[in-house]
Amino acid sequence: MSKKLFIQTIGCAMNVRDSEHIIAELGQKEDFELIDRYEDADLILINTCSVREKPVQKLFSEIGQFNKKKKAGAKLGVCGCTASHLGEEIIKRAPYVDFVLGARNVSKITDVIHKKGAVEVDIDFDESSYVFSDFRNSPYKAFINISIGCDKQCTFCIVPSTRGEEISIPAELIVNEAKKAAKNGAKEIFLLGQNVNNYGKRFSDSGKNIDFPDLLEMISEIKEIQRIRFTSPHPLHMDDRFLKVFASNEKICKSMHMPLQSGSTKILKEMKRGYTKEWFLDRAQKLRQSVRGVHISTDIIVAFPGESEEDFAQTMDVVEKVKFEQIFSFKYSPRPLTKAALMEQVDPQVASRRLKTLQDRQNEILDEISSKQKGKIYEVYFDELKSGGKIVGRSDNNFMVEVVGSEELLGKIVPVKIVEPKRMVLYGEVVKQTA
Ligand code: 5AD
Ligand code: SF4
């Protein structure tokens, strides 16, 4: 009889993909079956995020709960970014934890489950050429890693300390994975990396000369693949060649994530982002001009150390000028091992007020954007059934669209007319096609 695995995943798409890799390795090499009740599991894993403080605080209460209610003899492991940064401190604070596995050591999962007290958090470990076993949460969309780690030194960010230096995964491996996913029914490929448009700067074996636009073109040649998405690109590396391939290759979805972080050139310098407000605006404007209907999303941090009212006004100015289709906004959260944690912090009340100002204005902008969608027709790739006979999918330019419908729409790309646009979801009707 197979053993039972429960895994809880927190954090970004990279973490979601790491969990898929863990499930695949344990399923195919150790005969584990995935379940969704931790009380019945033989192995409980929590795959953690440490980009902000909240999920780290929650970790210890969560594992305490797992420990209290787990089956007798069940093992408990902490994986991911918090595992990387806290390492053996986790076992010191919670001695019932059986092992700790860092975000850059995922391929060692089949070893650590047999070693009580194992702490594998080496951030120099190179698993860029490791071929993981196969598992995907959804057959319709395939996440594929194109690099590990991150070479940037943004002063707010803990990721370089949890995922190590950046290494690109060989293009043949990526293309093979994409072909395999396509054969299993995925029409959409989602390429993942901390800094995707820096792809190709360093491979662990030398001699390649492939950059991100090349990789996009290679993947678009796979016939069954109809949509390519990626996250996250870095604004600094958005050169004209990249934007040209993005604009002209029809398989690349017209949705770009451009993490702004701050609109103040002074703060961007303090963050070590490598670009100015003007460069960001220039790239966003070029995108809007060259790609009709493009969807631009962003990440913004308010109240980074030293952010003045004027700096924050600069951020709001970019928000006004670009009119992002989506903003992920955060209050700055001081992280261990980062430079900004040592700088002079902004008053928490000021931070809360700025976050609210940003989010309130963005909601108004979103209402404007969504109201303009009424009557438009989008090609929607349906990938998720909802209760009550509803089904949802994404338009090419990343709007979430919901219609009345059932299984027969799953995995299909279908034209939909928007009848009732809302801030987060556009409600529509499938356009009847004449044969
Ligand atoms: N505080 C707040 N937000 C952060 N992010 C990264 N580090 C921090 C931090 N210390 C945000 C950035 C990044 C997103 C994934 O998380 O906006 O793009
Ligand atoms: Fe992802 Fe960063 Fe969180 Fe790690 S710390 S899971 S890389 S968002």
XYZ file of C-alpha atoms and ligand atoms in Angstrom:
461
model
C 0.000 0.000 0.000
C 1.360 3.428 -0.831
C 2.351 5.906 1.885
C 0.461 9.155 2.226
C 1.900 12.622 1.663
C 0.410 15.975 2.666
C 2.095 19.150 1.467
C 1.225 22.764 2.221
C 2.668 25.359 -0.133
C 3.085 29.064 0.600
C 4.728 31.677 -1.618
C 5.397 32.268 -5.269
C 5.018 30.208 -8.434
C 8.583 28.914 -7.988
C 7.492 27.402 -4.697
C 4.421 25.884 -6.286
C 6.680 24.278 -8.878
C 9.122 23.087 -6.175
C 6.196 21.379 -4.449
C 5.245 19.695 -7.717
C 8.822 18.439 -7.996
C 8.723 17.133 -4.411
C 5.424 15.342 -5.049
C 6.837 13.839 -8.246
C 10.049 12.584 -6.638
C 8.252 11.099 -3.639
C 5.508 9.586 -5.769
C 7.762 7.942 -8.296
C 10.771 6.979 -6.163
C 9.164 6.368 -2.756
C 5.606 5.354 -3.630
C 3.891 8.280 -1.878
C 0.359 9.236 -2.744
C -0.806 12.859 -2.314
C -3.705 13.455 0.090
C -5.383 16.600 1.379
C -5.810 15.815 5.112
C -2.634 16.106 7.141
C -4.126 14.038 9.988
C -3.991 10.958 7.732
C -0.519 11.553 6.312
C 2.663 9.513 6.870
C 4.696 12.515 5.772
C 3.714 16.163 6.311
C 5.641 18.842 4.462
C 5.359 22.596 4.642
C 6.982 24.464 1.765
C 7.614 27.940 3.109
C 8.192 31.504 1.907
C 10.305 34.120 3.650
C 9.917 37.125 1.387
C 7.928 38.932 4.071
C 7.831 38.358 7.822
C 4.234 37.180 8.209
C 4.529 33.679 6.720
C 7.677 33.090 8.797
C 5.822 33.995 12.001
C 3.036 31.634 11.039
C 5.405 28.736 10.392
C 5.984 27.760 14.021
C 2.324 27.864 15.003
C 1.477 25.828 11.931
C 4.045 23.074 12.499
C 3.030 22.979 16.175
C -0.492 22.223 15.027
C 0.701 19.555 12.574
C 2.736 17.943 15.333
C -0.193 17.860 17.739
C -2.626 16.251 15.353
C -0.428 14.080 13.143
C -0.713 10.300 12.993
C 1.599 8.363 15.339
C 4.936 7.849 13.610
C 4.242 10.400 10.858
C 7.236 12.499 9.811
C 7.271 16.282 9.536
C 9.582 18.259 7.224
C 10.079 21.992 6.644
C 11.080 22.908 3.093
C 11.534 26.049 0.996
C 12.851 29.554 1.545
C 12.362 29.767 5.311
C 14.039 26.384 5.625
C 17.010 27.904 3.741
C 17.297 30.951 5.915
C 16.575 29.478 9.339
C 18.244 26.091 8.768
C 18.918 24.163 11.952
C 17.322 26.867 14.087
C 14.020 25.302 13.043
C 14.937 21.989 14.691
C 16.297 23.823 17.754
C 13.004 25.634 18.198
C 10.831 22.694 17.196
C 12.725 19.447 17.928
C 9.835 17.331 16.640
C 10.658 18.473 13.081
C 12.309 15.511 11.307
C 14.208 17.394 8.605
C 14.789 20.780 6.981
C 15.195 21.052 3.202
C 16.205 24.365 1.580
C 14.704 25.858 -1.582
C 17.797 24.994 -3.586
C 17.996 21.379 -2.419
C 14.664 20.020 -3.635
C 16.243 17.051 -5.426
C 17.497 15.735 -2.059
C 13.950 15.119 -0.797
C 14.186 11.341 -1.257
C 17.334 11.297 0.948
C 16.255 13.572 3.783
C 13.026 11.722 4.513
C 15.219 8.827 5.721
C 17.544 10.961 7.869
C 16.159 12.122 11.203
C 17.510 15.608 11.944
C 18.823 16.239 8.402
C 19.371 19.914 7.506
C 20.091 20.370 3.782
C 20.210 24.084 3.039
C 23.298 24.504 0.860
C 22.701 27.599 -1.296
C 25.612 26.697 -3.581
C 24.054 23.378 -4.506
C 23.612 23.207 -8.275
C 20.544 21.340 -9.352
C 20.172 23.215 -12.642
C 20.648 20.022 -14.681
C 18.704 17.674 -12.437
C 15.830 15.997 -14.242
C 12.945 15.737 -11.805
C 10.205 13.134 -11.999
C 6.920 14.230 -13.449
C 3.912 15.710 -11.660
C 1.667 18.687 -12.392
C -1.239 20.123 -10.427
C -3.028 20.930 -13.662
C -2.760 19.160 -17.025
C -3.692 22.382 -18.831
C -0.916 24.721 -17.733
C 2.665 23.653 -17.197
C 5.055 25.548 -14.943
C 8.636 25.075 -16.110
C 11.676 26.446 -14.297
C 14.229 28.103 -16.553
C 16.722 29.146 -13.892
C 17.494 28.709 -10.239
C 18.559 31.428 -7.799
C 18.954 35.157 -8.292
C 22.032 37.287 -8.972
C 20.466 40.628 -8.140
C 21.217 42.214 -4.820
C 18.026 44.207 -4.210
C 18.548 45.538 -0.723
C 15.043 44.584 0.498
C 15.091 41.005 -0.711
C 15.989 37.824 1.104
C 15.779 35.584 -1.969
C 19.477 35.635 -2.942
C 20.164 34.263 0.560
C 17.565 31.522 0.248
C 17.929 30.478 -3.376
C 21.574 31.309 -4.013
C 23.224 32.539 -7.189
C 21.520 32.453 -10.536
C 22.142 29.528 -12.891
C 20.213 28.985 -16.108
C 18.806 25.556 -16.802
C 20.043 24.092 -20.121
C 17.655 24.968 -22.965
C 17.388 21.313 -24.126
C 15.985 20.321 -20.734
C 13.450 23.144 -20.835
C 12.349 22.303 -24.370
C 12.059 18.596 -23.471
C 9.884 19.438 -20.482
C 7.714 21.687 -22.625
C 7.279 18.928 -25.215
C 6.387 16.402 -22.535
C 3.824 18.774 -20.995
C 2.357 19.490 -24.439
C 2.028 15.749 -25.093
C 0.117 15.444 -21.831
C -2.358 18.105 -22.915
C -0.900 21.446 -21.768
C -1.594 24.177 -24.298
C 0.032 26.754 -22.040
C 3.589 26.895 -20.749
C 4.516 29.158 -17.847
C 8.266 29.799 -17.656
C 9.577 30.532 -14.179
C 12.640 32.216 -12.780
C 13.522 35.014 -10.379
C 14.769 37.029 -13.280
C 13.684 35.343 -16.503
C 14.935 37.897 -19.012
C 18.448 37.475 -17.656
C 18.289 33.875 -18.924
C 21.507 32.592 -20.454
C 23.964 34.779 -18.520
C 25.406 31.765 -16.686
C 24.992 28.058 -17.261
C 26.752 25.531 -15.062
C 28.440 24.075 -18.156
C 29.870 26.613 -20.562
C 29.459 26.967 -24.313
C 25.809 27.950 -24.696
C 24.750 31.120 -26.359
C 21.034 31.259 -25.830
C 19.241 34.191 -24.272
C 15.622 34.663 -23.186
C 14.219 35.831 -26.541
C 15.926 32.790 -28.178
C 14.377 30.497 -25.594
C 10.920 31.985 -26.174
C 11.276 31.414 -29.921
C 12.456 27.816 -29.371
C 9.452 27.004 -27.213
C 7.035 28.665 -29.579
C 8.135 26.210 -32.265
C 6.493 23.333 -30.396
C 3.327 22.877 -32.391
C 0.885 21.876 -29.646
C 1.833 24.828 -27.452
C -0.457 27.734 -28.066
C 0.348 30.048 -25.173
C 3.567 31.043 -23.455
C 3.689 33.050 -20.246
C 6.592 33.859 -17.957
C 7.399 35.432 -14.613
C 9.219 37.467 -13.442
C 11.060 39.607 -15.922
C 13.228 42.450 -14.564
C 12.595 45.969 -15.913
C 16.350 46.554 -16.199
C 16.699 43.802 -18.815
C 13.726 44.850 -20.937
C 15.761 45.735 -23.974
C 14.286 46.415 -27.402
C 15.026 42.911 -28.700
C 13.110 41.325 -25.848
C 10.173 43.683 -26.334
C 10.204 43.011 -30.081
C 9.977 39.237 -29.643
C 7.320 39.736 -26.977
C 5.279 41.923 -29.328
C 5.676 39.874 -32.488
C 5.518 36.238 -31.406
C 1.830 35.338 -31.468
C 2.154 32.511 -28.973
C 3.479 34.805 -26.256
C 0.576 35.972 -24.120
C 0.242 39.715 -24.081
C 0.669 40.128 -20.382
C 3.841 41.494 -18.838
C 4.785 41.640 -15.184
C 7.043 44.649 -14.594
C 7.981 44.849 -10.911
C 8.345 48.583 -10.289
C 8.980 48.399 -6.499
C 9.214 52.209 -6.287
C 8.609 55.139 -8.629
C 11.302 57.258 -7.014
C 14.692 57.099 -8.711
C 16.312 57.893 -5.372
C 14.623 54.942 -3.674
C 15.285 52.683 -6.677
C 18.957 53.472 -6.187
C 18.730 52.621 -2.490
C 17.016 49.391 -3.467
C 19.807 48.678 -6.014
C 17.278 48.024 -8.757
C 19.525 49.333 -11.517
C 16.930 51.453 -13.383
C 15.377 54.883 -13.027
C 11.762 56.031 -12.995
C 12.267 57.356 -16.541
C 13.587 54.016 -17.856
C 10.620 52.190 -16.349
C 8.140 54.649 -17.862
C 9.884 54.451 -21.225
C 9.643 50.627 -21.253
C 6.010 50.640 -20.170
C 5.145 53.215 -22.808
C 6.961 51.230 -25.488
C 4.996 48.144 -24.468
C 1.665 49.976 -24.625
C 2.583 51.358 -28.058
C 3.817 48.129 -29.589
C 1.330 45.634 -28.156
C -2.364 46.418 -28.495
C -4.368 45.398 -25.414
C -1.270 44.522 -23.385
C -1.873 43.816 -19.703
C 0.838 45.237 -17.419
C 1.069 44.092 -13.822
C 3.531 45.168 -11.173
C 4.816 44.772 -7.621
C 5.126 47.881 -5.443
C 6.670 48.211 -2.003
C 5.587 51.233 0.036
C 7.569 52.693 2.923
C 10.954 51.310 2.005
C 13.486 52.810 4.497
C 13.945 56.518 3.838
C 10.869 56.852 1.578
C 9.633 60.442 1.876
C 6.227 61.831 0.916
C 7.838 63.068 -2.300
C 9.247 59.605 -3.077
C 5.832 58.071 -2.510
C 4.296 60.744 -4.773
C 6.695 59.577 -7.494
C 5.359 56.035 -7.122
C 1.795 57.349 -7.405
C 2.851 59.281 -10.493
C 3.982 56.056 -12.195
C 0.692 54.420 -11.179
C -1.175 57.312 -12.850
C 0.933 57.206 -15.980
C 1.053 53.448 -16.592
C -2.448 52.538 -15.342
C -1.448 48.994 -14.413
C -4.029 46.273 -14.960
C -2.880 44.672 -11.707
C -0.769 45.766 -8.745
C 0.588 43.529 -5.999
C 1.312 46.016 -3.244
C 3.182 45.459 -0.009
C 4.324 47.356 3.023
C 8.080 47.092 3.323
C 8.961 44.238 5.690
C 12.497 44.191 7.131
C 14.154 40.864 6.378
C 17.178 39.281 8.025
C 20.342 39.083 5.903
C 19.339 42.173 3.878
C 20.916 45.643 3.777
C 17.657 47.570 3.999
C 16.811 45.974 7.352
C 19.655 48.036 8.843
C 18.463 51.346 7.372
C 16.200 53.851 9.084
C 12.641 52.526 8.995
C 9.481 54.439 8.100
C 6.805 54.871 10.779
C 4.355 51.904 10.494
C 1.334 54.251 10.514
C 2.750 56.189 7.594
C 3.357 52.874 5.805
C -0.264 51.780 6.347
C -1.588 55.103 5.100
C 0.536 54.958 1.946
C -0.537 51.404 1.224
C -4.176 52.424 1.566
C -3.715 55.486 -0.677
C -2.138 53.274 -3.337
C -4.741 50.527 -3.104
C -7.702 52.936 -3.097
C -6.447 54.692 -6.211
C -5.669 51.391 -7.911
C -9.206 50.181 -7.252
C -10.555 53.256 -9.046
C -8.214 52.629 -11.965
C -9.281 48.976 -12.084
C -12.956 49.946 -12.132
C -12.220 52.179 -15.110
C -10.265 49.462 -16.892
C -12.821 46.745 -16.277
C -15.815 48.865 -17.284
C -14.148 49.339 -20.684
C -14.131 45.571 -21.238
C -17.904 45.340 -21.711
C -18.765 43.950 -25.129
C -15.195 42.913 -25.953
C -14.467 39.434 -27.233
C -11.503 37.533 -25.775
C -10.018 34.136 -26.538
C -10.210 32.393 -23.154
C -8.317 29.265 -22.148
C -10.569 27.480 -19.646
C -8.750 25.533 -16.971
C -10.808 25.498 -13.773
C -14.310 24.361 -12.929
C -16.210 26.345 -10.302
C -19.194 25.302 -8.270
C -22.660 26.112 -9.579
C -21.969 25.233 -13.222
C -19.357 27.940 -13.764
C -15.965 27.688 -15.385
C -13.053 30.144 -15.395
C -10.046 30.819 -17.536
C -7.713 33.569 -18.652
C -7.768 35.752 -21.712
C -4.535 35.967 -23.653
C -3.876 39.288 -21.885
C -4.512 37.730 -18.487
C -8.004 38.871 -17.524
C -9.825 36.288 -15.451
C -13.029 35.400 -17.277
C -15.949 33.354 -15.976
C -18.830 31.844 -17.943
C -21.620 29.360 -17.363
C -20.227 26.059 -18.580
C -18.945 22.615 -17.719
C -16.219 20.038 -18.445
C -16.598 20.267 -22.173
C -14.914 23.692 -22.078
C -11.971 22.522 -19.927
C -8.661 22.681 -21.780
C -10.197 24.604 -24.681
C -9.503 28.086 -26.015
C -12.853 29.656 -26.845
C -14.057 33.174 -27.784
C -16.033 34.851 -25.012
C -18.014 38.077 -25.087
C -17.770 40.086 -21.868
C -21.212 41.003 -20.566
C -20.621 41.992 -16.960
C -17.122 43.213 -16.142
C -16.138 43.338 -12.458
C -12.913 44.484 -10.838
C -11.425 41.010 -10.399
C -13.417 38.883 -12.837
C -15.016 39.560 -16.188
C -18.265 37.644 -16.566
C -19.022 36.633 -20.120
C -20.813 34.379 -22.569
C -19.257 31.918 -24.961
C -19.607 33.191 -28.503
C -21.453 30.567 -30.527
C -19.314 29.554 -33.442
C -20.899 28.736 -36.743
C -19.368 25.601 -38.280
N 9.140 43.674 2.023
C 8.018 43.815 1.291
N 7.850 43.288 0.076
C 8.881 42.584 -0.434
N 9.026 41.951 -1.619
C 10.244 41.370 -1.648
N 10.915 41.622 -0.488
C 10.082 42.376 0.269
C 10.196 42.974 1.552
N 11.304 42.852 2.277
C 8.017 41.990 -2.676
C 8.598 42.610 -3.937
C 8.728 41.420 -4.845
C 7.583 40.552 -4.400
C 7.693 39.125 -4.795
O 7.612 40.683 -2.996
O 7.665 43.527 -4.439
O 8.662 41.758 -6.214
Fe 9.255 32.618 -3.708
Fe 10.767 34.555 -2.708
Fe 8.886 33.477 -1.207
Fe 11.087 32.122 -1.837
S 11.004 33.972 -0.608
S 8.967 31.356 -1.922
S 11.491 32.838 -3.906
S 8.547 34.671 -3.050
